[in-house]
Amino acid sequence: MADPTPILTIDGPSGSGKGTIARRVADQLGWHLLDSGALYRLVALAGLRKGLAQDDQSGHQRVAEQLDVRFGLASDGGEQIWLEGEEVSRAIRTEQTGEGASQVGAMPGVRAALLERQRAFAQAPGLVADGRDMGTVVFPSARLKIYLTASAEERARRRYNQLKDKGLDANLAALSLDIAERDRRDASRPIAPLKPADDAQIVDSTSMTIDAVLARVLELAAARFGL
Ligand code: DC
C-alpha cells in the first residue's frame, strides 16, 4: 500500500507563532496548509452575522455544517478568505472574532461538524496542519507533531505587534488578560483541550527568532520525512 499523505501538525496556544511558522513551513515544503483556527473564526463570524446568541450551540453547529468558505491567495501572497462570497480575511483576524472562535470551539457539535472538512485537507504531496487539536484529535496518526509554545508575556507582546502591523487597534494590558483567559478556556474544555500530544516534540520559542523556529521545524521535518 502507498504511504499515506505525510502530515506535520503544529499545535499550541494563541500567539505562539504557529500561524506564521505553519505557513512558512508549508511554503518551503510545497505542502498544503490547514489553518484550523480560521475555520473556528469563520463559524464565530458567520454566527455573529446571523444574529445567533453566543451560547447557541445548535445554531452554531448548523452554521459549521453549512459553512460556505473559500480559501485563496492574493497576488502579494497574502491570505484571502471568502465567507458566502464576501472577503473576510481581515474581519476574522480581530480579537473579538478570536474570542468568539474560542467560545464556539468549546461546542462539541461545532467540533464534530468541522472534523471531516479538516481531514479533507490531507492531500499529496503533504499537509501542514495548524491548530489546538491537530495532533491529538484531527490527525492522531500524523508522522510529525510539534507543540509550539512561548511564555504568556511574550505571546501577548507578539500579538500586539501583529495587530499593530495590520493597522488594527491593540492594547497590551488588555491583550495579556485576553490571552490568559483564552488559554484557560482552550486548555480546560472537556472536548479536544489544548495540550501536547503524547508523541509531540515541544518547541519553546520564547527566546527564539521566527527564523530559528523555522529552521528547527524544518530540521525535524527533514529527519522524520526523509526530505
Ligand atoms: O489559532 P487561532 O488564534 O486562530 O484560533 C482561534 C480560536 O479558535 C482558539 O482560541 C480556539 C479555537 N480553535 C480550536 O478550538 N481548535 C483549533 N484546532 C483551532 C482553533
PDB file of N, CA and C and ligand atoms in Angstrom, residues 11-12 14-15 18 35-38 40-41 93 97-99 101-106 111 118 130-134 138 159 182 186 189 192, ligand 1:
ATOM      1  N   ASP A  11       0.587  22.378  16.900  1.00  0.00           N
ATOM      2  CA  ASP A  11      -0.407  22.859  17.856  1.00  0.00           C
ATOM      3  C   ASP A  11       0.262  23.782  18.854  1.00  0.00           C
ATOM      4  N   GLY A  12      -0.564  24.568  19.539  1.00  0.00           N
ATOM      5  CA  GLY A  12      -0.022  25.433  20.579  1.00  0.00           C
ATOM      6  C   GLY A  12      -0.995  26.551  20.902  1.00  0.00           C
ATOM      7  N   SER A  14      -2.478  30.524  21.684  1.00  0.00           N
ATOM      8  CA  SER A  14      -2.536  31.781  20.926  1.00  0.00           C
ATOM      9  C   SER A  14      -1.227  32.545  21.031  1.00  0.00           C
ATOM     10  N   GLY A  15      -0.759  33.041  19.897  1.00  0.00           N
ATOM     11  CA  GLY A  15       0.417  33.905  19.922  1.00  0.00           C
ATOM     12  C   GLY A  15       1.731  33.156  20.029  1.00  0.00           C
ATOM     13  N   LYS A  18       2.564  29.873  15.822  1.00  0.00           N
ATOM     14  CA  LYS A  18       2.172  28.726  14.993  1.00  0.00           C
ATOM     15  C   LYS A  18       1.768  29.114  13.596  1.00  0.00           C
ATOM     16  N   ASP A  35      -5.250  25.949   8.192  1.00  0.00           N
ATOM     17  CA  ASP A  35      -5.306  26.905   9.308  1.00  0.00           C
ATOM     18  C   ASP A  35      -6.643  26.643  10.001  1.00  0.00           C
ATOM     19  N   SER A  36      -6.642  25.689  10.936  1.00  0.00           N
ATOM     20  CA  SER A  36      -7.934  25.281  11.513  1.00  0.00           C
ATOM     21  C   SER A  36      -8.561  26.389  12.346  1.00  0.00           C
ATOM     22  N   GLY A  37      -7.729  27.263  12.927  1.00  0.00           N
ATOM     23  CA  GLY A  37      -8.278  28.377  13.709  1.00  0.00           C
ATOM     24  C   GLY A  37      -9.165  29.260  12.844  1.00  0.00           C
ATOM     25  N   ALA A  38      -8.796  29.381  11.551  1.00  0.00           N
ATOM     26  CA  ALA A  38      -9.608  30.210  10.644  1.00  0.00           C
ATOM     27  C   ALA A  38     -11.021  29.639  10.532  1.00  0.00           C
ATOM     28  N   TYR A  40     -12.717  27.985  12.860  1.00  0.00           N
ATOM     29  CA  TYR A  40     -13.468  28.351  14.078  1.00  0.00           C
ATOM     30  C   TYR A  40     -13.799  29.846  14.074  1.00  0.00           C
ATOM     31  N   ARG A  41     -12.872  30.637  13.573  1.00  0.00           N
ATOM     32  CA  ARG A  41     -13.133  32.080  13.473  1.00  0.00           C
ATOM     33  C   ARG A  41     -14.284  32.337  12.492  1.00  0.00           C
ATOM     34  N   ARG A  93      -9.664  38.205  11.704  1.00  0.00           N
ATOM     35  CA  ARG A  93      -8.431  38.303  12.499  1.00  0.00           C
ATOM     36  C   ARG A  93      -8.555  39.224  13.694  1.00  0.00           C
ATOM     37  N   THR A  97     -13.277  38.363  17.087  1.00  0.00           N
ATOM     38  CA  THR A  97     -13.582  37.105  16.403  1.00  0.00           C
ATOM     39  C   THR A  97     -12.776  35.956  17.018  1.00  0.00           C
ATOM     40  N   GLY A  98     -11.538  36.247  17.456  1.00  0.00           N
ATOM     41  CA  GLY A  98     -10.722  35.217  18.106  1.00  0.00           C
ATOM     42  C   GLY A  98     -11.391  34.740  19.389  1.00  0.00           C
ATOM     43  N   GLU A  99     -11.937  35.680  20.116  1.00  0.00           N
ATOM     44  CA  GLU A  99     -12.642  35.359  21.359  1.00  0.00           C
ATOM     45  C   GLU A  99     -13.886  34.505  21.049  1.00  0.00           C
ATOM     46  N   ALA A 101     -14.259  32.638  18.453  1.00  0.00           N
ATOM     47  CA  ALA A 101     -13.794  31.324  17.967  1.00  0.00           C
ATOM     48  C   ALA A 101     -13.499  30.409  19.144  1.00  0.00           C
ATOM     49  N   SER A 102     -12.907  30.983  20.189  1.00  0.00           N
ATOM     50  CA  SER A 102     -12.591  30.177  21.364  1.00  0.00           C
ATOM     51  C   SER A 102     -13.892  29.681  22.018  1.00  0.00           C
ATOM     52  N   GLN A 103     -14.927  30.511  21.987  1.00  0.00           N
ATOM     53  CA  GLN A 103     -16.215  30.088  22.571  1.00  0.00           C
ATOM     54  C   GLN A 103     -16.882  29.001  21.728  1.00  0.00           C
ATOM     55  N   VAL A 104     -16.940  29.191  20.392  1.00  0.00           N
ATOM     56  CA  VAL A 104     -17.599  28.156  19.583  1.00  0.00           C
ATOM     57  C   VAL A 104     -16.748  26.882  19.532  1.00  0.00           C
ATOM     58  N   GLY A 105     -15.421  27.045  19.749  1.00  0.00           N
ATOM     59  CA  GLY A 105     -14.527  25.881  19.766  1.00  0.00           C
ATOM     60  C   GLY A 105     -14.788  24.958  20.943  1.00  0.00           C
ATOM     61  N   ALA A 106     -15.480  25.460  21.957  1.00  0.00           N
ATOM     62  CA  ALA A 106     -15.793  24.619  23.116  1.00  0.00           C
ATOM     63  C   ALA A 106     -17.098  23.846  22.901  1.00  0.00           C
ATOM     64  N   ARG A 111     -17.298  21.219  16.768  1.00  0.00           N
ATOM     65  CA  ARG A 111     -16.053  20.478  16.502  1.00  0.00           C
ATOM     66  C   ARG A 111     -16.334  19.272  15.612  1.00  0.00           C
ATOM     67  N   GLN A 118     -11.772  19.323   7.936  1.00  0.00           N
ATOM     68  CA  GLN A 118     -10.342  19.487   8.218  1.00  0.00           C
ATOM     69  C   GLN A 118      -9.555  18.312   7.644  1.00  0.00           C
ATOM     70  N   ASP A 130      -2.276  23.455  11.328  1.00  0.00           N
ATOM     71  CA  ASP A 130      -2.050  24.374  12.453  1.00  0.00           C
ATOM     72  C   ASP A 130      -3.307  24.478  13.310  1.00  0.00           C
ATOM     73  N   GLY A 131      -3.168  24.300  14.637  1.00  0.00           N
ATOM     74  CA  GLY A 131      -4.357  24.433  15.485  1.00  0.00           C
ATOM     75  C   GLY A 131      -4.113  24.158  16.951  1.00  0.00           C
ATOM     76  N   ARG A 132      -5.121  23.571  17.592  1.00  0.00           N
ATOM     77  CA  ARG A 132      -5.025  23.235  19.015  1.00  0.00           C
ATOM     78  C   ARG A 132      -5.077  21.720  19.220  1.00  0.00           C
ATOM     79  N   ASP A 133      -5.774  21.024  18.310  1.00  0.00           N
ATOM     80  CA  ASP A 133      -6.005  19.575  18.476  1.00  0.00           C
ATOM     81  C   ASP A 133      -5.647  18.810  17.215  1.00  0.00           C
ATOM     82  N   MET A 134      -4.708  19.361  16.422  1.00  0.00           N
ATOM     83  CA  MET A 134      -4.357  18.686  15.173  1.00  0.00           C
ATOM     84  C   MET A 134      -3.696  17.335  15.451  1.00  0.00           C
ATOM     85  N   VAL A 138      -7.587  15.507  15.371  1.00  0.00           N
ATOM     86  CA  VAL A 138      -7.905  15.541  13.936  1.00  0.00           C
ATOM     87  C   VAL A 138      -6.981  14.610  13.140  1.00  0.00           C
ATOM     88  N   ARG A 159       1.366  39.286  19.784  1.00  0.00           N
ATOM     89  CA  ARG A 159       0.012  39.546  19.288  1.00  0.00           C
ATOM     90  C   ARG A 159      -0.186  41.046  19.092  1.00  0.00           C
ATOM     91  N   ARG A 182      -8.145  33.114  27.295  1.00  0.00           N
ATOM     92  CA  ARG A 182      -8.306  32.182  26.168  1.00  0.00           C
ATOM     93  C   ARG A 182      -7.526  30.880  26.422  1.00  0.00           C
ATOM     94  N   ASP A 186      -9.305  27.316  26.417  1.00  0.00           N
ATOM     95  CA  ASP A 186      -8.906  26.310  25.420  1.00  0.00           C
ATOM     96  C   ASP A 186      -8.324  25.065  26.096  1.00  0.00           C
ATOM     97  N   ARG A 189     -11.372  23.019  28.441  1.00  0.00           N
ATOM     98  CA  ARG A 189     -12.635  22.479  27.921  1.00  0.00           C
ATOM     99  C   ARG A 189     -12.568  20.953  27.902  1.00  0.00           C
ATOM    100  N   ALA A 192     -11.459  17.981  23.228  1.00  0.00           N
ATOM    101  CA  ALA A 192     -10.282  18.403  22.469  1.00  0.00           C
ATOM    102  C   ALA A 192      -9.569  19.597  23.107  1.00  0.00           C
TER     103      ALA A 192
HETATM  104  O1   DC B   1      -5.362  29.801  16.194  1.00  0.00           O
HETATM  105  P1   DC B   1      -6.407  30.920  16.326  1.00  0.00           P
HETATM  106  O2   DC B   1      -5.978  32.015  17.267  1.00  0.00           O
HETATM  107  O3   DC B   1      -6.857  31.451  15.000  1.00  0.00           O
HETATM  108  O4   DC B   1      -7.693  30.210  16.988  1.00  0.00           O
HETATM  109  C1   DC B   1      -8.789  30.946  17.470  1.00  0.00           C
HETATM  110  C2   DC B   1      -9.596  30.106  18.447  1.00  0.00           C
HETATM  111  O5   DC B   1     -10.214  29.013  17.766  1.00  0.00           O
HETATM  112  C3   DC B   1      -8.812  29.467  19.582  1.00  0.00           C
HETATM  113  O6   DC B   1      -8.730  30.340  20.710  1.00  0.00           O
HETATM  114  C4   DC B   1      -9.599  28.221  19.912  1.00  0.00           C
HETATM  115  C5   DC B   1     -10.272  27.859  18.601  1.00  0.00           C
HETATM  116  N1   DC B   1      -9.589  26.743  17.933  1.00  0.00           N
HETATM  117  C6   DC B   1      -9.915  25.467  18.352  1.00  0.00           C
HETATM  118  O7   DC B   1     -10.716  25.316  19.268  1.00  0.00           O
HETATM  119  N2   DC B   1      -9.349  24.385  17.729  1.00  0.00           N
HETATM  120  C7   DC B   1      -8.463  24.546  16.729  1.00  0.00           C
HETATM  121  N3   DC B   1      -7.934  23.473  16.131  1.00  0.00           N
HETATM  122  C8   DC B   1      -8.101  25.846  16.307  1.00  0.00           C
HETATM  123  C9   DC B   1      -8.674  26.937  16.941  1.00  0.00           C
END
